[in-house]
Amino acid sequence: LGVGPWDMEPNALARRQRCILDSIQVLSAKLEELENSITKYKSERPIERVDSKVGNGVPRSPEAPGARRIIKHFVNLTDGLEVLPELRRLGLSMHEVNFVRIMSSQCEQCDFEGVLGSLDHNLLLHLALGHVCLMYDLGSRDMYWPGGVKGIPRAIWWGVEWTRFALSSCWKLVMPDFVLRGNNVAEMFRRRLLGVSKKVKKKLRYYRTYLRTDRIHFYGVYRQTFHDNDSEFYRDHLWNSFPEQKSSLPEDRQKFVAGLDLKLPQGMAVFFHEAFGAGSISANEH
């Protein structure tokens, strides 16, 4: 029969317990080191891409180290619409401009979950791919900043930083210091993220499948505005940035789309309910 702890001298039992505790600590440290190594490997390994001309599963060379950064432009509704004419003068096509809505009111109310829940899927996908995403917004508050800087909206100094933290955490990326107005808030952000619902976390984690970066490149671009709450001003800026689209009657949908001369991928078609007449689908197939 083996010797049980009840048969051992008190000093021998204490030494055995210390030995077991030391072994557990060493094992825990090794497991943590292994997990960090796996995370680093996943973030640094070359991405295998499918080349349709070669065949499924054939890897292509990754982008060259000196490849030019892809920069995506996002205008934050509503005050950000003021910069649309200037973006056009800088050479940007309106087809290159995207729109998001990180609301300053949610930031003011410390609605941590609301900000994450309203993040645009287009923005999230580009961030996961490692693209540089610039968000343009304008501020009207005379909040004090060193050097007398004005016009930094809360959607940028609060919303962008919280978004960067949440994505970095959910995607297991590099976690730099996170600072709000000179205060390190990483620990506070960590506690707040624990309280975010599973539904919102699931939305964010979905994009880990497409992850191709080790850090979030999300930056706010700001200046002061004097048109806050002037809805007609912002509406006119938006309307003037896009040509007016003539409306068409609902019954002309198929004819309307046919006149667009669309070029679609092979085997694809635009769906119309009208193409499937009444009674063509049985009730048990609904």
Short mmCIF file of C-alpha atoms in Angstrom, two decimals:
data_model
loop_
_atom_site.label_atom_id
_atom_site.label_comp_id
_atom_site.label_asym_id
_atom_site.label_seq_id
_atom_site.Cartn_x
_atom_site.Cartn_y
_atom_site.Cartn_z
CA LEU A 1 0.00 0.00 0.00
CA GLY A 2 1.17 3.52 -0.76
CA VAL A 3 1.95 6.01 1.96
CA GLY A 4 -0.90 8.50 2.49
CA PRO A 5 -0.49 12.06 3.82
CA TRP A 6 -1.88 10.90 7.15
CA ASP A 7 1.15 8.55 7.54
CA MET A 8 3.75 11.29 6.97
CA GLU A 9 5.58 13.46 9.48
CA PRO A 10 4.26 17.09 9.63
CA ASN A 11 7.53 18.52 8.22
CA ALA A 12 7.63 15.98 5.40
CA LEU A 13 4.00 16.72 4.56
CA ALA A 14 4.71 20.47 4.43
CA ARG A 15 7.68 19.89 2.12
CA ARG A 16 5.54 17.71 -0.17
CA GLN A 17 2.84 20.41 -0.32
CA ARG A 18 5.39 23.13 -1.14
CA CYS A 19 6.83 20.92 -3.86
CA ILE A 20 3.40 20.40 -5.40
CA LEU A 21 2.61 24.14 -5.27
CA ASP A 22 5.95 25.00 -6.89
CA SER A 23 5.26 22.49 -9.67
CA ILE A 24 1.82 23.99 -10.29
CA GLN A 25 3.29 27.52 -10.54
CA VAL A 26 5.96 26.37 -13.00
CA LEU A 27 3.35 24.57 -15.10
CA SER A 28 1.07 27.63 -15.13
CA ALA A 29 3.96 29.83 -16.28
CA LYS A 30 4.83 27.36 -19.06
CA LEU A 31 1.21 27.24 -20.25
CA GLU A 32 1.01 31.05 -20.33
CA GLU A 33 4.28 31.20 -22.27
CA LEU A 34 2.94 28.62 -24.75
CA GLU A 35 -0.30 30.55 -25.26
CA ASN A 36 1.63 33.78 -25.92
CA SER A 37 3.87 31.98 -28.42
CA ILE A 38 0.84 30.59 -30.28
CA THR A 39 -0.80 34.04 -30.42
CA LYS A 40 2.43 35.60 -31.72
CA TYR A 41 2.82 32.86 -34.34
CA LYS A 42 -0.71 33.34 -35.62
CA SER A 43 -0.21 37.12 -35.95
CA GLU A 44 3.16 36.83 -37.74
CA ARG A 45 2.73 33.80 -40.01
CA PRO A 46 2.35 34.43 -43.78
CA ILE A 47 -1.24 34.33 -44.97
CA GLU A 48 -2.03 31.61 -47.47
CA ARG A 49 -4.38 32.86 -50.15
CA VAL A 50 -6.24 30.96 -52.79
CA ASP A 51 -5.31 31.76 -56.38
CA SER A 52 -8.25 30.97 -58.65
CA LYS A 53 -5.91 30.54 -61.62
CA VAL A 54 -3.79 27.93 -59.86
CA GLY A 55 -6.42 26.03 -57.93
CA ASN A 56 -7.84 25.79 -54.43
CA GLY A 57 -5.35 25.50 -51.60
CA VAL A 58 -2.30 26.74 -53.53
CA PRO A 59 -0.54 29.45 -51.46
CA ARG A 60 0.48 32.73 -53.03
CA SER A 61 3.30 34.95 -51.86
CA PRO A 62 2.31 37.47 -49.18
CA GLU A 63 2.41 41.20 -49.85
CA ALA A 64 5.89 42.64 -50.22
CA PRO A 65 7.22 44.31 -47.03
CA GLY A 66 7.29 47.67 -48.80
CA ALA A 67 3.72 47.42 -50.08
CA ARG A 68 1.81 50.67 -49.87
CA ARG A 69 -0.58 50.97 -46.92
CA ILE A 70 -4.28 50.75 -47.74
CA ILE A 71 -6.02 53.78 -46.21
CA LYS A 72 -9.79 53.83 -45.77
CA HIS A 73 -11.73 57.01 -45.08
CA PHE A 74 -14.74 57.10 -42.74
CA VAL A 75 -16.88 60.18 -42.09
CA ASN A 76 -18.58 60.16 -38.69
CA LEU A 77 -22.20 61.27 -38.79
CA THR A 78 -23.28 63.94 -38.33
CA ASP A 79 -20.73 66.74 -37.97
CA GLY A 80 -18.13 64.92 -40.06
CA LEU A 81 -20.21 65.59 -43.18
CA GLU A 82 -18.75 69.11 -43.15
CA VAL A 83 -15.46 67.83 -44.63
CA LEU A 84 -16.98 66.10 -47.68
CA PRO A 85 -16.28 68.99 -50.11
CA GLU A 86 -12.67 69.19 -48.88
CA LEU A 87 -12.14 65.46 -49.28
CA ARG A 88 -13.29 65.81 -52.88
CA ARG A 89 -10.88 68.70 -53.45
CA LEU A 90 -8.10 66.52 -52.04
CA GLY A 91 -8.78 64.02 -54.81
CA LEU A 92 -10.97 61.49 -53.05
CA SER A 93 -13.87 60.03 -54.98
CA MET A 94 -17.10 59.80 -53.02
CA HIS A 95 -17.04 56.07 -53.77
CA GLU A 96 -13.93 55.93 -51.56
CA VAL A 97 -15.69 57.56 -48.61
CA ASN A 98 -17.49 55.43 -46.02
CA PHE A 99 -19.79 56.50 -43.22
CA VAL A 100 -19.95 55.49 -39.55
CA ARG A 101 -21.83 56.76 -36.52
CA ILE A 102 -20.03 56.77 -33.19
CA MET A 103 -22.35 59.02 -31.22
CA SER A 104 -20.90 61.56 -28.80
CA SER A 105 -24.06 61.20 -26.70
CA GLN A 106 -23.26 57.51 -26.09
CA CYS A 107 -19.72 58.46 -25.12
CA GLU A 108 -20.97 61.15 -22.71
CA GLN A 109 -23.28 58.61 -21.05
CA CYS A 110 -20.43 56.06 -20.84
CA ASP A 111 -22.53 53.65 -22.89
CA PHE A 112 -19.64 51.25 -23.47
CA GLU A 113 -21.80 48.53 -24.99
CA GLY A 114 -23.79 50.91 -27.16
CA VAL A 115 -20.65 52.24 -28.86
CA LEU A 116 -19.43 48.72 -29.70
CA GLY A 117 -22.88 47.58 -30.79
CA SER A 118 -23.15 50.40 -33.34
CA LEU A 119 -19.76 49.82 -34.98
CA ASP A 120 -20.04 49.50 -38.75
CA HIS A 121 -19.24 46.07 -40.23
CA ASN A 122 -17.34 47.68 -43.08
CA LEU A 123 -15.08 49.42 -40.55
CA LEU A 124 -14.53 46.24 -38.53
CA LEU A 125 -13.52 44.20 -41.56
CA HIS A 126 -10.99 46.79 -42.76
CA LEU A 127 -9.49 47.04 -39.26
CA ALA A 128 -9.17 43.24 -39.10
CA LEU A 129 -7.32 43.29 -42.42
CA GLY A 130 -4.81 45.76 -40.97
CA HIS A 131 -5.92 48.68 -43.12
CA VAL A 132 -5.45 52.21 -41.81
CA CYS A 133 -8.90 53.63 -41.02
CA LEU A 134 -9.26 57.39 -40.62
CA MET A 135 -12.44 58.71 -39.01
CA TYR A 136 -13.23 62.37 -39.70
CA ASP A 137 -15.28 64.24 -37.11
CA LEU A 138 -15.64 67.80 -35.85
CA GLY A 139 -16.25 69.04 -32.32
CA SER A 140 -18.05 72.09 -30.97
CA ARG A 141 -17.31 71.89 -27.23
CA ASP A 142 -14.78 74.29 -25.68
CA MET A 143 -13.20 71.51 -23.62
CA TYR A 144 -9.73 72.32 -22.33
CA TRP A 145 -6.79 70.63 -24.02
CA PRO A 146 -3.10 71.47 -23.52
CA GLY A 147 -1.89 74.12 -25.94
CA GLY A 148 -5.38 75.55 -26.40
CA VAL A 149 -6.38 72.89 -28.94
CA LYS A 150 -10.11 72.97 -29.71
CA GLY A 151 -12.54 70.83 -31.64
CA ILE A 152 -11.61 67.31 -30.49
CA PRO A 153 -14.98 65.53 -30.39
CA ARG A 154 -15.73 62.97 -27.72
CA ALA A 155 -16.40 60.37 -30.43
CA ILE A 156 -12.66 60.54 -31.18
CA TRP A 157 -10.90 60.98 -27.84
CA TRP A 158 -13.30 58.60 -26.07
CA GLY A 159 -15.04 56.50 -28.73
CA VAL A 160 -12.02 55.65 -30.89
CA GLU A 161 -9.87 54.75 -27.87
CA TRP A 162 -12.54 52.51 -26.37
CA THR A 163 -13.05 50.84 -29.75
CA ARG A 164 -9.30 50.21 -30.12
CA PHE A 165 -9.13 48.65 -26.67
CA ALA A 166 -12.18 46.41 -27.13
CA LEU A 167 -11.02 45.12 -30.53
CA SER A 168 -7.44 44.60 -29.36
CA SER A 169 -8.74 42.56 -26.44
CA CYS A 170 -11.34 40.53 -28.35
CA TRP A 171 -8.91 39.83 -31.18
CA LYS A 172 -6.00 39.11 -28.79
CA LEU A 173 -3.72 41.73 -30.32
CA VAL A 174 -0.96 43.96 -28.96
CA MET A 175 -2.35 45.95 -26.01
CA PRO A 176 -0.66 49.37 -25.77
CA ASP A 177 -1.43 51.89 -23.03
CA PHE A 178 -4.85 53.48 -23.38
CA VAL A 179 -5.11 57.05 -22.18
CA LEU A 180 -8.08 59.40 -21.89
CA ARG A 181 -7.13 63.03 -21.30
CA GLY A 182 -3.85 62.09 -19.67
CA ASN A 183 -5.17 59.21 -17.52
CA ASN A 184 -4.31 55.56 -18.13
CA VAL A 185 -7.68 53.82 -18.37
CA ALA A 186 -6.63 50.31 -19.47
CA GLU A 187 -7.79 48.71 -16.21
CA MET A 188 -11.11 50.58 -16.24
CA PHE A 189 -11.66 49.57 -19.88
CA ARG A 190 -10.87 45.96 -18.98
CA ARG A 191 -13.55 45.94 -16.27
CA ARG A 192 -16.08 47.56 -18.57
CA LEU A 193 -15.41 45.03 -21.33
CA LEU A 194 -16.20 42.21 -18.88
CA GLY A 195 -19.70 43.69 -18.59
CA VAL A 196 -20.37 43.80 -22.34
CA SER A 197 -23.01 41.30 -23.47
CA LYS A 198 -22.16 38.02 -25.20
CA LYS A 199 -24.13 39.20 -28.23
CA VAL A 200 -21.88 42.22 -28.82
CA LYS A 201 -18.68 40.27 -28.08
CA LYS A 202 -19.78 37.61 -30.58
CA LYS A 203 -20.22 40.33 -33.20
CA LEU A 204 -16.67 41.58 -32.64
CA ARG A 205 -15.08 38.13 -32.46
CA TYR A 206 -16.59 37.17 -35.81
CA TYR A 207 -13.88 39.21 -37.55
CA ARG A 208 -11.02 37.26 -35.96
CA THR A 209 -11.44 34.81 -38.85
CA TYR A 210 -10.17 37.52 -41.22
CA LEU A 211 -7.49 38.90 -38.91
CA ARG A 212 -4.30 39.90 -40.71
CA THR A 213 -2.64 42.31 -38.32
CA ASP A 214 -1.17 42.46 -34.84
CA ARG A 215 -2.57 45.88 -33.94
CA ILE A 216 -5.50 48.20 -34.63
CA HIS A 217 -4.86 51.13 -37.00
CA PHE A 218 -7.86 53.35 -36.18
CA TYR A 219 -7.24 57.09 -35.99
CA GLY A 220 -9.47 60.12 -35.49
CA VAL A 221 -9.03 63.27 -37.59
CA TYR A 222 -10.58 66.40 -36.08
CA ARG A 223 -11.09 70.14 -36.07
CA GLN A 224 -13.58 72.60 -34.61
CA THR A 225 -17.01 73.25 -36.10
CA PHE A 226 -19.47 76.10 -35.70
CA HIS A 227 -22.41 74.29 -37.31
CA ASP A 228 -23.33 71.76 -34.61
CA ASN A 229 -27.06 70.84 -34.71
CA ASP A 230 -27.53 72.60 -38.08
CA SER A 231 -29.16 69.62 -39.81
CA GLU A 232 -29.87 71.49 -43.06
CA PHE A 233 -26.20 72.49 -43.37
CA TYR A 234 -25.05 68.88 -43.11
CA ARG A 235 -27.81 67.60 -45.36
CA ASP A 236 -26.81 70.06 -48.09
CA HIS A 237 -23.15 69.01 -47.82
CA LEU A 238 -24.18 65.40 -48.28
CA TRP A 239 -26.57 66.06 -51.16
CA ASN A 240 -24.04 68.26 -52.97
CA SER A 241 -21.43 65.50 -52.78
CA PHE A 242 -23.49 62.98 -54.76
CA PRO A 243 -25.45 63.42 -57.99
CA GLU A 244 -29.19 63.24 -57.52
CA GLN A 245 -30.65 59.85 -58.35
CA LYS A 246 -33.88 59.75 -60.33
CA SER A 247 -36.55 57.59 -58.75
CA SER A 248 -38.23 54.71 -60.56
CA LEU A 249 -41.63 53.12 -60.12
CA PRO A 250 -41.69 49.91 -58.06
CA GLU A 251 -43.33 47.96 -60.89
CA ASP A 252 -40.39 48.77 -63.16
CA ARG A 253 -37.77 47.08 -60.96
CA GLN A 254 -36.67 44.40 -63.41
CA LYS A 255 -36.59 46.81 -66.34
CA PHE A 256 -34.74 49.37 -64.22
CA VAL A 257 -32.00 46.91 -63.19
CA ALA A 258 -31.69 45.60 -66.75
CA GLY A 259 -30.97 49.16 -67.89
CA LEU A 260 -28.02 49.46 -65.46
CA ASP A 261 -25.90 47.16 -67.63
CA LEU A 262 -24.52 45.42 -64.54
CA LYS A 263 -21.50 43.16 -64.80
CA LEU A 264 -22.02 40.30 -62.33
CA PRO A 265 -19.79 37.36 -61.33
CA GLN A 266 -20.34 34.20 -63.32
CA GLY A 267 -23.50 32.29 -62.38
CA MET A 268 -25.00 35.13 -60.31
CA ALA A 269 -28.26 36.98 -60.90
CA VAL A 270 -30.24 39.77 -59.26
CA PHE A 271 -33.15 38.36 -57.25
CA PHE A 272 -36.74 39.45 -57.96
CA HIS A 273 -39.83 37.97 -56.32
CA GLU A 274 -41.69 38.81 -59.52
CA ALA A 275 -39.68 36.15 -61.37
CA PHE A 276 -41.38 33.47 -59.27
CA GLY A 277 -45.09 33.67 -59.96
CA ALA A 278 -47.83 33.07 -57.42
CA GLY A 279 -48.19 29.39 -56.61
CA SER A 280 -44.77 28.44 -58.00
CA ILE A 281 -43.55 27.62 -54.46
CA SER A 282 -45.57 25.26 -52.29
CA ALA A 283 -46.57 26.29 -48.78
CA ASN A 284 -44.32 23.68 -47.12
CA GLU A 285 -41.26 25.17 -48.82
CA HIS A 286 -41.65 28.60 -47.19
#
